[in-house]
PDB file of C-alpha atoms in Angstrom:
ATOM      1  CA  UNK A   1      -8.603 -17.553 -13.257  1.00  0.00           C
ATOM      2  CA  UNK A   2      -4.957 -18.518 -12.791  1.00  0.00           C
ATOM      3  CA  UNK A   3      -1.982 -16.421 -13.851  1.00  0.00           C
ATOM      4  CA  UNK A   4       0.049 -18.103 -16.612  1.00  0.00           C
ATOM      5  CA  UNK A   5       3.666 -18.581 -15.445  1.00  0.00           C
ATOM      6  CA  UNK A   6       6.108 -16.391 -17.359  1.00  0.00           C
ATOM      7  CA  UNK A   7       8.048 -19.407 -18.606  1.00  0.00           C
ATOM      8  CA  UNK A   8       4.859 -20.763 -20.230  1.00  0.00           C
ATOM      9  CA  UNK A   9       4.052 -17.587 -22.156  1.00  0.00           C
ATOM     10  CA  UNK A  10       4.365 -17.703 -25.945  1.00  0.00           C
ATOM     11  CA  UNK A  11       5.069 -14.304 -27.463  1.00  0.00           C
ATOM     12  CA  UNK A  12       4.251 -13.304 -31.056  1.00  0.00           C
ATOM     13  CA  UNK A  13       7.747 -12.452 -32.271  1.00  0.00           C
ATOM     14  CA  UNK A  14       8.329 -11.313 -35.832  1.00  0.00           C
ATOM     15  CA  UNK A  15       6.375  -8.067 -35.688  1.00  0.00           C
ATOM     16  CA  UNK A  16       7.441  -5.378 -38.123  1.00  0.00           C
ATOM     17  CA  UNK A  17       9.231  -2.135 -37.387  1.00  0.00           C
ATOM     18  CA  UNK A  18       5.870  -0.357 -37.607  1.00  0.00           C
ATOM     19  CA  UNK A  19       5.268  -1.663 -34.049  1.00  0.00           C
ATOM     20  CA  UNK A  20       8.476  -0.033 -32.792  1.00  0.00           C
ATOM     21  CA  UNK A  21       7.062   3.338 -31.604  1.00  0.00           C
ATOM     22  CA  UNK A  22       4.220   1.617 -29.760  1.00  0.00           C
ATOM     23  CA  UNK A  23       6.591  -0.751 -28.000  1.00  0.00           C
ATOM     24  CA  UNK A  24       8.885   2.106 -26.991  1.00  0.00           C
ATOM     25  CA  UNK A  25       5.888   3.919 -25.524  1.00  0.00           C
ATOM     26  CA  UNK A  26       4.979   0.865 -23.463  1.00  0.00           C
ATOM     27  CA  UNK A  27       8.563   0.668 -22.197  1.00  0.00           C
ATOM     28  CA  UNK A  28       8.549   4.365 -21.273  1.00  0.00           C
ATOM     29  CA  UNK A  29       5.391   3.860 -19.226  1.00  0.00           C
ATOM     30  CA  UNK A  30       6.552   1.053 -16.949  1.00  0.00           C
ATOM     31  CA  UNK A  31       8.252   3.246 -14.315  1.00  0.00           C
ATOM     32  CA  UNK A  32       5.141   5.429 -14.079  1.00  0.00           C
ATOM     33  CA  UNK A  33       2.930   2.375 -13.720  1.00  0.00           C
ATOM     34  CA  UNK A  34       5.249   0.939 -11.034  1.00  0.00           C
ATOM     35  CA  UNK A  35       5.197   4.207  -9.131  1.00  0.00           C
ATOM     36  CA  UNK A  36       1.410   4.458  -9.362  1.00  0.00           C
ATOM     37  CA  UNK A  37       1.041   0.890  -8.128  1.00  0.00           C
ATOM     38  CA  UNK A  38       3.159   1.511  -5.013  1.00  0.00           C
ATOM     39  CA  UNK A  39       1.852   5.008  -4.235  1.00  0.00           C
ATOM     40  CA  UNK A  40       0.473   5.251  -0.733  1.00  0.00           C
ATOM     41  CA  UNK A  41       1.227   1.614   0.118  1.00  0.00           C
ATOM     42  CA  UNK A  42       2.954   1.100   3.495  1.00  0.00           C
ATOM     43  CA  UNK A  43       6.543  -0.106   3.159  1.00  0.00           C
ATOM     44  CA  UNK A  44       5.725  -3.200   5.248  1.00  0.00           C
ATOM     45  CA  UNK A  45       3.358  -4.311   2.478  1.00  0.00           C
ATOM     46  CA  UNK A  46       5.789  -3.448  -0.328  1.00  0.00           C
ATOM     47  CA  UNK A  47       8.560  -5.645   1.113  1.00  0.00           C
ATOM     48  CA  UNK A  48       6.299  -8.436   2.411  1.00  0.00           C
ATOM     49  CA  UNK A  49       7.048 -11.868   0.938  1.00  0.00           C
ATOM     50  CA  UNK A  50       4.227 -14.382   0.982  1.00  0.00           C
ATOM     51  CA  UNK A  51       4.524 -18.130   0.451  1.00  0.00           C
ATOM     52  CA  UNK A  52       8.176 -17.812  -0.580  1.00  0.00           C
ATOM     53  CA  UNK A  53       7.347 -15.503  -3.488  1.00  0.00           C
ATOM     54  CA  UNK A  54       8.969 -12.193  -4.265  1.00  0.00           C
ATOM     55  CA  UNK A  55       7.585  -9.064  -2.676  1.00  0.00           C
ATOM     56  CA  UNK A  56       6.443  -6.136  -4.812  1.00  0.00           C
ATOM     57  CA  UNK A  57       9.890  -4.639  -4.126  1.00  0.00           C
ATOM     58  CA  UNK A  58      11.520  -7.861  -5.338  1.00  0.00           C
ATOM     59  CA  UNK A  59       9.684  -7.665  -8.661  1.00  0.00           C
ATOM     60  CA  UNK A  60      10.765  -4.044  -9.060  1.00  0.00           C
ATOM     61  CA  UNK A  61      14.395  -4.953  -8.280  1.00  0.00           C
ATOM     62  CA  UNK A  62      14.228  -7.762 -10.868  1.00  0.00           C
ATOM     63  CA  UNK A  63      12.990  -5.383 -13.589  1.00  0.00           C
ATOM     64  CA  UNK A  64      15.761  -2.926 -12.699  1.00  0.00           C
ATOM     65  CA  UNK A  65      18.434  -5.630 -12.894  1.00  0.00           C
ATOM     66  CA  UNK A  66      17.219  -6.744 -16.317  1.00  0.00           C
ATOM     67  CA  UNK A  67      17.181  -3.174 -17.622  1.00  0.00           C
ATOM     68  CA  UNK A  68      20.838  -2.916 -16.644  1.00  0.00           C
ATOM     69  CA  UNK A  69      21.634  -6.236 -18.334  1.00  0.00           C
ATOM     70  CA  UNK A  70      19.783  -5.350 -21.561  1.00  0.00           C
ATOM     71  CA  UNK A  71      22.385  -2.665 -22.286  1.00  0.00           C
ATOM     72  CA  UNK A  72      24.749  -5.419 -23.478  1.00  0.00           C
ATOM     73  CA  UNK A  73      22.074  -6.767 -25.816  1.00  0.00           C
ATOM     74  CA  UNK A  74      21.625  -3.319 -27.314  1.00  0.00           C
ATOM     75  CA  UNK A  75      25.381  -3.343 -27.953  1.00  0.00           C
ATOM     76  CA  UNK A  76      24.970  -6.724 -29.683  1.00  0.00           C
ATOM     77  CA  UNK A  77      22.310  -5.349 -32.016  1.00  0.00           C
ATOM     78  CA  UNK A  78      24.187  -2.119 -32.710  1.00  0.00           C
ATOM     79  CA  UNK A  79      27.322  -4.094 -33.594  1.00  0.00           C
ATOM     80  CA  UNK A  80      25.148  -6.479 -35.663  1.00  0.00           C
ATOM     81  CA  UNK A  81      26.570  -9.487 -33.873  1.00  0.00           C
ATOM     82  CA  UNK A  82      25.213 -12.867 -34.992  1.00  0.00           C
ATOM     83  CA  UNK A  83      24.333 -13.914 -31.430  1.00  0.00           C
ATOM     84  CA  UNK A  84      23.064 -12.094 -28.371  1.00  0.00           C
ATOM     85  CA  UNK A  85      25.001 -12.312 -25.129  1.00  0.00           C
ATOM     86  CA  UNK A  86      23.749 -14.342 -22.194  1.00  0.00           C
ATOM     87  CA  UNK A  87      22.219 -12.363 -19.371  1.00  0.00           C
ATOM     88  CA  UNK A  88      23.516 -13.423 -15.989  1.00  0.00           C
ATOM     89  CA  UNK A  89      21.075 -13.362 -13.104  1.00  0.00           C
ATOM     90  CA  UNK A  90      23.619 -14.992 -10.817  1.00  0.00           C
ATOM     91  CA  UNK A  91      23.462 -12.333  -8.105  1.00  0.00           C
ATOM     92  CA  UNK A  92      19.755 -11.642  -8.527  1.00  0.00           C
ATOM     93  CA  UNK A  93      18.571 -13.064  -5.200  1.00  0.00           C
ATOM     94  CA  UNK A  94      21.187 -11.037  -3.330  1.00  0.00           C
ATOM     95  CA  UNK A  95      20.149  -7.854  -5.161  1.00  0.00           C
ATOM     96  CA  UNK A  96      16.504  -8.535  -4.356  1.00  0.00           C
ATOM     97  CA  UNK A  97      17.366  -8.980  -0.666  1.00  0.00           C
ATOM     98  CA  UNK A  98      19.322  -5.722  -0.685  1.00  0.00           C
ATOM     99  CA  UNK A  99      16.424  -3.936  -2.389  1.00  0.00           C
ATOM    100  CA  UNK A 100      14.211  -4.770   0.584  1.00  0.00           C
ATOM    101  CA  UNK A 101      16.430  -2.514   2.707  1.00  0.00           C
ATOM    102  CA  UNK A 102      16.008   0.471   0.388  1.00  0.00           C
ATOM    103  CA  UNK A 103      13.301   3.086   0.286  1.00  0.00           C
ATOM    104  CA  UNK A 104      10.743   2.303  -2.441  1.00  0.00           C
ATOM    105  CA  UNK A 105      11.055   5.833  -3.826  1.00  0.00           C
ATOM    106  CA  UNK A 106      14.804   5.393  -4.310  1.00  0.00           C
ATOM    107  CA  UNK A 107      14.383   2.106  -6.172  1.00  0.00           C
ATOM    108  CA  UNK A 108      11.551   3.560  -8.275  1.00  0.00           C
ATOM    109  CA  UNK A 109      13.738   6.526  -9.214  1.00  0.00           C
ATOM    110  CA  UNK A 110      16.678   4.285 -10.124  1.00  0.00           C
ATOM    111  CA  UNK A 111      14.362   2.184 -12.281  1.00  0.00           C
ATOM    112  CA  UNK A 112      12.955   5.311 -13.943  1.00  0.00           C
ATOM    113  CA  UNK A 113      16.425   6.626 -14.802  1.00  0.00           C
ATOM    114  CA  UNK A 114      17.713   3.229 -15.962  1.00  0.00           C
ATOM    115  CA  UNK A 115      14.620   2.562 -18.076  1.00  0.00           C
ATOM    116  CA  UNK A 116      14.668   5.980 -19.714  1.00  0.00           C
ATOM    117  CA  UNK A 117      18.326   5.417 -20.616  1.00  0.00           C
ATOM    118  CA  UNK A 118      17.421   2.025 -22.090  1.00  0.00           C
ATOM    119  CA  UNK A 119      14.560   3.521 -24.123  1.00  0.00           C
ATOM    120  CA  UNK A 120      16.778   6.383 -25.286  1.00  0.00           C
ATOM    121  CA  UNK A 121      19.296   3.892 -26.665  1.00  0.00           C
ATOM    122  CA  UNK A 122      16.579   1.801 -28.287  1.00  0.00           C
ATOM    123  CA  UNK A 123      14.940   4.878 -29.838  1.00  0.00           C
ATOM    124  CA  UNK A 124      18.284   5.937 -31.341  1.00  0.00           C
ATOM    125  CA  UNK A 125      18.605   2.703 -33.360  1.00  0.00           C
ATOM    126  CA  UNK A 126      18.458   3.216 -37.100  1.00  0.00           C
ATOM    127  CA  UNK A 127      16.142   1.150 -39.248  1.00  0.00           C
ATOM    128  CA  UNK A 128      18.905  -1.162 -40.484  1.00  0.00           C
ATOM    129  CA  UNK A 129      19.634  -2.159 -36.882  1.00  0.00           C
ATOM    130  CA  UNK A 130      15.915  -2.712 -36.231  1.00  0.00           C
ATOM    131  CA  UNK A 131      15.881  -5.301 -39.018  1.00  0.00           C
ATOM    132  CA  UNK A 132      18.962  -7.129 -37.704  1.00  0.00           C
ATOM    133  CA  UNK A 133      18.256 -10.544 -36.209  1.00  0.00           C
ATOM    134  CA  UNK A 134      20.591 -12.278 -33.778  1.00  0.00           C
ATOM    135  CA  UNK A 135      20.444 -15.721 -32.242  1.00  0.00           C
ATOM    136  CA  UNK A 136      19.014 -15.704 -28.729  1.00  0.00           C
ATOM    137  CA  UNK A 137      21.123 -17.863 -26.371  1.00  0.00           C
ATOM    138  CA  UNK A 138      18.159 -19.445 -24.561  1.00  0.00           C
ATOM    139  CA  UNK A 139      15.307 -19.432 -27.054  1.00  0.00           C
ATOM    140  CA  UNK A 140      17.142 -21.161 -29.857  1.00  0.00           C
ATOM    141  CA  UNK A 141      15.795 -18.708 -32.428  1.00  0.00           C
ATOM    142  CA  UNK A 142      16.719 -15.342 -33.872  1.00  0.00           C
ATOM    143  CA  UNK A 143      15.419 -12.126 -32.353  1.00  0.00           C
ATOM    144  CA  UNK A 144      15.278  -8.534 -33.604  1.00  0.00           C
ATOM    145  CA  UNK A 145      15.319  -5.372 -31.482  1.00  0.00           C
ATOM    146  CA  UNK A 146      11.549  -5.195 -32.065  1.00  0.00           C
ATOM    147  CA  UNK A 147      11.214  -8.702 -30.620  1.00  0.00           C
ATOM    148  CA  UNK A 148      13.373  -7.737 -27.645  1.00  0.00           C
ATOM    149  CA  UNK A 149      11.216  -4.658 -26.984  1.00  0.00           C
ATOM    150  CA  UNK A 150       8.085  -6.821 -27.143  1.00  0.00           C
ATOM    151  CA  UNK A 151       9.656  -9.305 -24.720  1.00  0.00           C
ATOM    152  CA  UNK A 152      10.553  -6.506 -22.280  1.00  0.00           C
ATOM    153  CA  UNK A 153       7.077  -4.923 -22.508  1.00  0.00           C
ATOM    154  CA  UNK A 154       5.319  -8.241 -21.901  1.00  0.00           C
ATOM    155  CA  UNK A 155       7.769  -9.081 -19.116  1.00  0.00           C
ATOM    156  CA  UNK A 156       7.026  -5.690 -17.527  1.00  0.00           C
ATOM    157  CA  UNK A 157       3.290  -6.416 -17.619  1.00  0.00           C
ATOM    158  CA  UNK A 158       3.881  -9.818 -16.045  1.00  0.00           C
ATOM    159  CA  UNK A 159       5.867  -8.305 -13.175  1.00  0.00           C
ATOM    160  CA  UNK A 160       3.513  -5.356 -12.688  1.00  0.00           C
ATOM    161  CA  UNK A 161       0.658  -7.818 -12.318  1.00  0.00           C
ATOM    162  CA  UNK A 162       2.801  -9.921  -9.982  1.00  0.00           C
ATOM    163  CA  UNK A 163       3.501  -6.788  -7.910  1.00  0.00           C
ATOM    164  CA  UNK A 164      -0.226  -6.086  -7.716  1.00  0.00           C
ATOM    165  CA  UNK A 165      -0.857  -9.647  -6.569  1.00  0.00           C
ATOM    166  CA  UNK A 166       1.981  -9.460  -4.012  1.00  0.00           C
ATOM    167  CA  UNK A 167       0.229  -6.409  -2.580  1.00  0.00           C
ATOM    168  CA  UNK A 168      -2.879  -8.506  -2.109  1.00  0.00           C
ATOM    169  CA  UNK A 169      -4.899  -7.264  -5.065  1.00  0.00           C
ATOM    170  CA  UNK A 170      -6.636  -9.749  -7.293  1.00  0.00           C
ATOM    171  CA  UNK A 171      -5.666  -9.534 -10.948  1.00  0.00           C
ATOM    172  CA  UNK A 172      -9.249  -9.597 -12.168  1.00  0.00           C
ATOM    173  CA  UNK A 173     -10.453  -6.621 -10.082  1.00  0.00           C
TER     174      UNK A 173
END
């Protein structure tokens, strides 16, 4: 079985606000899952890049960078802007390289703190904001905060699986 590339995934946007608490719970769990995945793994394996692909540490750094960037999108929803801001990943490769020089525990802790802050802001949204839809700059369609939370949760799963594979584990084990 082959892993579907992230860019080929089709997500079921348009879910109702009744999905909101479940999505927030998934988002809260990602740092714990990341930590569990890397527990007891030698650092040489965590930072090892194979065939030009990101290391497990690179995937973690990518998720952290996006969590930081999603703060601006939360602002967009809270202000009920008609369009969401673009997320720049311009310095992503440099940040991933720098992450390889850090201790995994430090990066995991930064991701935990950043993610919990993101979830706290999402959880504080009132129902009117949850129903607001704004044009996504890349998708060409409107997105709600519920859709954004689904995107993040699915993106997390994609990168957690990619981390597992970077560590040499098969995804169907």
